């Protein structure tokens, strides 16, 4: 009985080392720094490792190779740690226990078997940097401006190195008609069939609807039917550079499009396509399936008003 009481007392003392945060979250500040505490709307950069009580790693910034960055907001779930961050300062380290019973409230069906009732998710957290929202936005904009400049210079070099005689639209799309056609042009809403091959500026093929091009580039596209793709011009499912560029082509025509990132996948990229990536496409507008477009309204003719000039004789 004495041993049992001693064990219970030791467990209570260990639990007392933690500070109680909302919704049963327990926080132990391992290194306490004297700086200002993190505030709502601050942007923090941090490292975190997330484990089960059996020491299985669920996530770690150290494993993905980069820190995490978030803006501190009102907590939506105990697992987002938004109630924990204001308890810490820059350079602080903390050990955090989040009860899984509070995480899965209202959606128990999503609870995985390795997080049973009564268990905790364990976090080790290191705050690397704290910025005000204004400072973080200014820094981000500076970085984005620099990346846009690099993109523009790289695209210009590609055009010069390949001696491409391109035209530029007001949006920044650059294009060159490589096979003219006298057939009709598509209109927004028309269904088009298009063959294409897409390249990055370093010449790497990342996609193609043409079997020979895909095979030559070593693309692994199991189960794909190599044939012209079909879509309606003007849809949001297609990058804006295509929507704009195809309107410049006639049925049966071919073109090379050099599409800046703001008309493609932007500052985030997509899959193997990185952020601020200018893309090059060789396109063939194979066929147009026009829809019934509203008849154009006749332009009202302006009636010319003849001005009459009255001449007044001067009296002698």
CSV table of N, CA and C in Angstrom, one decimal, residues 12-30 32 37 83-84 86-88 94-99 120:
chain,number,residue,atom,x,y,z
A,12,UNK,N,1.5,12.3,-9.7
A,12,UNK,CA,0.8,13.6,-9.5
A,12,UNK,C,1.9,14.7,-9.6
A,13,UNK,N,3.1,14.5,-9.0
A,13,UNK,CA,4.1,15.5,-9.1
A,13,UNK,C,4.5,15.7,-10.6
A,14,UNK,N,4.6,14.6,-11.3
A,14,UNK,CA,5.0,14.7,-12.7
A,14,UNK,C,4.0,15.5,-13.5
A,15,UNK,N,2.7,15.2,-13.2
A,15,UNK,CA,1.6,15.9,-13.9
A,15,UNK,C,1.7,17.4,-13.6
A,16,UNK,N,2.1,17.8,-12.3
A,16,UNK,CA,2.2,19.2,-11.9
A,16,UNK,C,3.2,20.0,-12.7
A,17,UNK,N,4.2,19.3,-13.3
A,17,UNK,CA,5.2,20.0,-14.1
A,17,UNK,C,4.6,20.6,-15.4
A,18,UNK,N,3.4,20.2,-15.7
A,18,UNK,CA,2.8,20.7,-16.9
A,18,UNK,C,1.8,21.9,-16.5
A,19,UNK,N,1.7,22.8,-17.5
A,19,UNK,CA,0.7,23.9,-17.4
A,19,UNK,C,-0.5,23.4,-18.1
A,20,UNK,N,-1.7,23.7,-17.6
A,20,UNK,CA,-2.9,23.2,-18.2
A,20,UNK,C,-3.4,24.3,-19.2
A,21,UNK,N,-3.5,23.9,-20.4
A,21,UNK,CA,-4.1,24.8,-21.4
A,21,UNK,C,-5.5,24.4,-21.7
A,22,UNK,N,-6.3,25.2,-22.5
A,22,UNK,CA,-7.7,24.8,-22.7
A,22,UNK,C,-7.9,23.4,-23.3
A,23,UNK,N,-9.0,22.8,-23.0
A,23,UNK,CA,-9.5,21.5,-23.5
A,23,UNK,C,-8.5,20.4,-23.2
A,24,UNK,N,-8.0,20.5,-22.0
A,24,UNK,CA,-7.2,19.3,-21.4
A,24,UNK,C,-5.8,19.2,-22.0
A,25,UNK,N,-5.3,20.2,-22.7
A,25,UNK,CA,-4.0,20.2,-23.3
A,25,UNK,C,-3.0,20.5,-22.2
A,26,UNK,N,-1.9,19.7,-22.1
A,26,UNK,CA,-0.9,19.9,-21.1
A,26,UNK,C,0.4,20.4,-21.8
A,27,UNK,N,1.0,21.4,-21.2
A,27,UNK,CA,2.2,22.1,-21.8
A,27,UNK,C,3.3,22.1,-20.8
A,28,UNK,N,4.5,21.6,-21.1
A,28,UNK,CA,5.7,21.8,-20.3
A,28,UNK,C,6.7,22.7,-21.1
A,29,UNK,N,7.0,23.9,-20.6
A,29,UNK,CA,7.9,24.8,-21.2
A,29,UNK,C,9.3,24.3,-20.8
A,30,UNK,N,10.1,23.8,-21.8
A,30,UNK,CA,11.4,23.2,-21.5
A,30,UNK,C,12.4,24.3,-21.3
A,32,UNK,N,12.6,28.4,-21.0
A,32,UNK,CA,11.8,29.6,-20.9
A,32,UNK,C,12.7,30.8,-21.2
A,37,UNK,N,5.7,37.3,-25.3
A,37,UNK,CA,4.9,36.1,-25.7
A,37,UNK,C,4.3,36.3,-27.0
A,83,UNK,N,-3.9,27.4,-29.0
A,83,UNK,CA,-4.0,27.8,-27.6
A,83,UNK,C,-2.6,27.7,-26.9
A,84,UNK,N,-1.7,27.0,-27.5
A,84,UNK,CA,-0.4,26.8,-26.9
A,84,UNK,C,0.6,27.9,-27.2
A,86,UNK,N,0.5,31.1,-27.6
A,86,UNK,CA,0.6,32.3,-26.8
A,86,UNK,C,1.2,32.1,-25.4
A,87,UNK,N,1.5,30.9,-25.1
A,87,UNK,CA,2.2,30.6,-23.8
A,87,UNK,C,3.7,30.6,-24.0
A,88,UNK,N,4.1,30.8,-25.2
A,88,UNK,CA,5.6,30.7,-25.5
A,88,UNK,C,6.1,32.0,-26.1
A,94,UNK,N,9.0,23.4,-26.1
A,94,UNK,CA,8.0,22.9,-25.2
A,94,UNK,C,7.6,21.4,-25.5
A,95,UNK,N,7.1,20.8,-24.5
A,95,UNK,CA,6.6,19.4,-24.7
A,95,UNK,C,5.1,19.5,-24.4
A,96,UNK,N,4.3,18.9,-25.3
A,96,UNK,CA,2.9,19.1,-25.3
A,96,UNK,C,2.1,17.8,-25.4
A,97,UNK,N,1.1,17.6,-24.6
A,97,UNK,CA,0.3,16.4,-24.6
A,97,UNK,C,-1.2,16.9,-25.0
A,98,UNK,N,-1.7,16.4,-26.1
A,98,UNK,CA,-3.0,16.8,-26.5
A,98,UNK,C,-3.9,15.5,-26.4
A,99,UNK,N,-5.0,15.6,-25.6
A,99,UNK,CA,-5.8,14.4,-25.5
A,99,UNK,C,-6.6,14.1,-26.8
A,120,UNK,N,-3.1,10.2,-25.7
A,120,UNK,CA,-2.6,11.5,-26.0
A,120,UNK,C,-1.7,11.5,-27.3
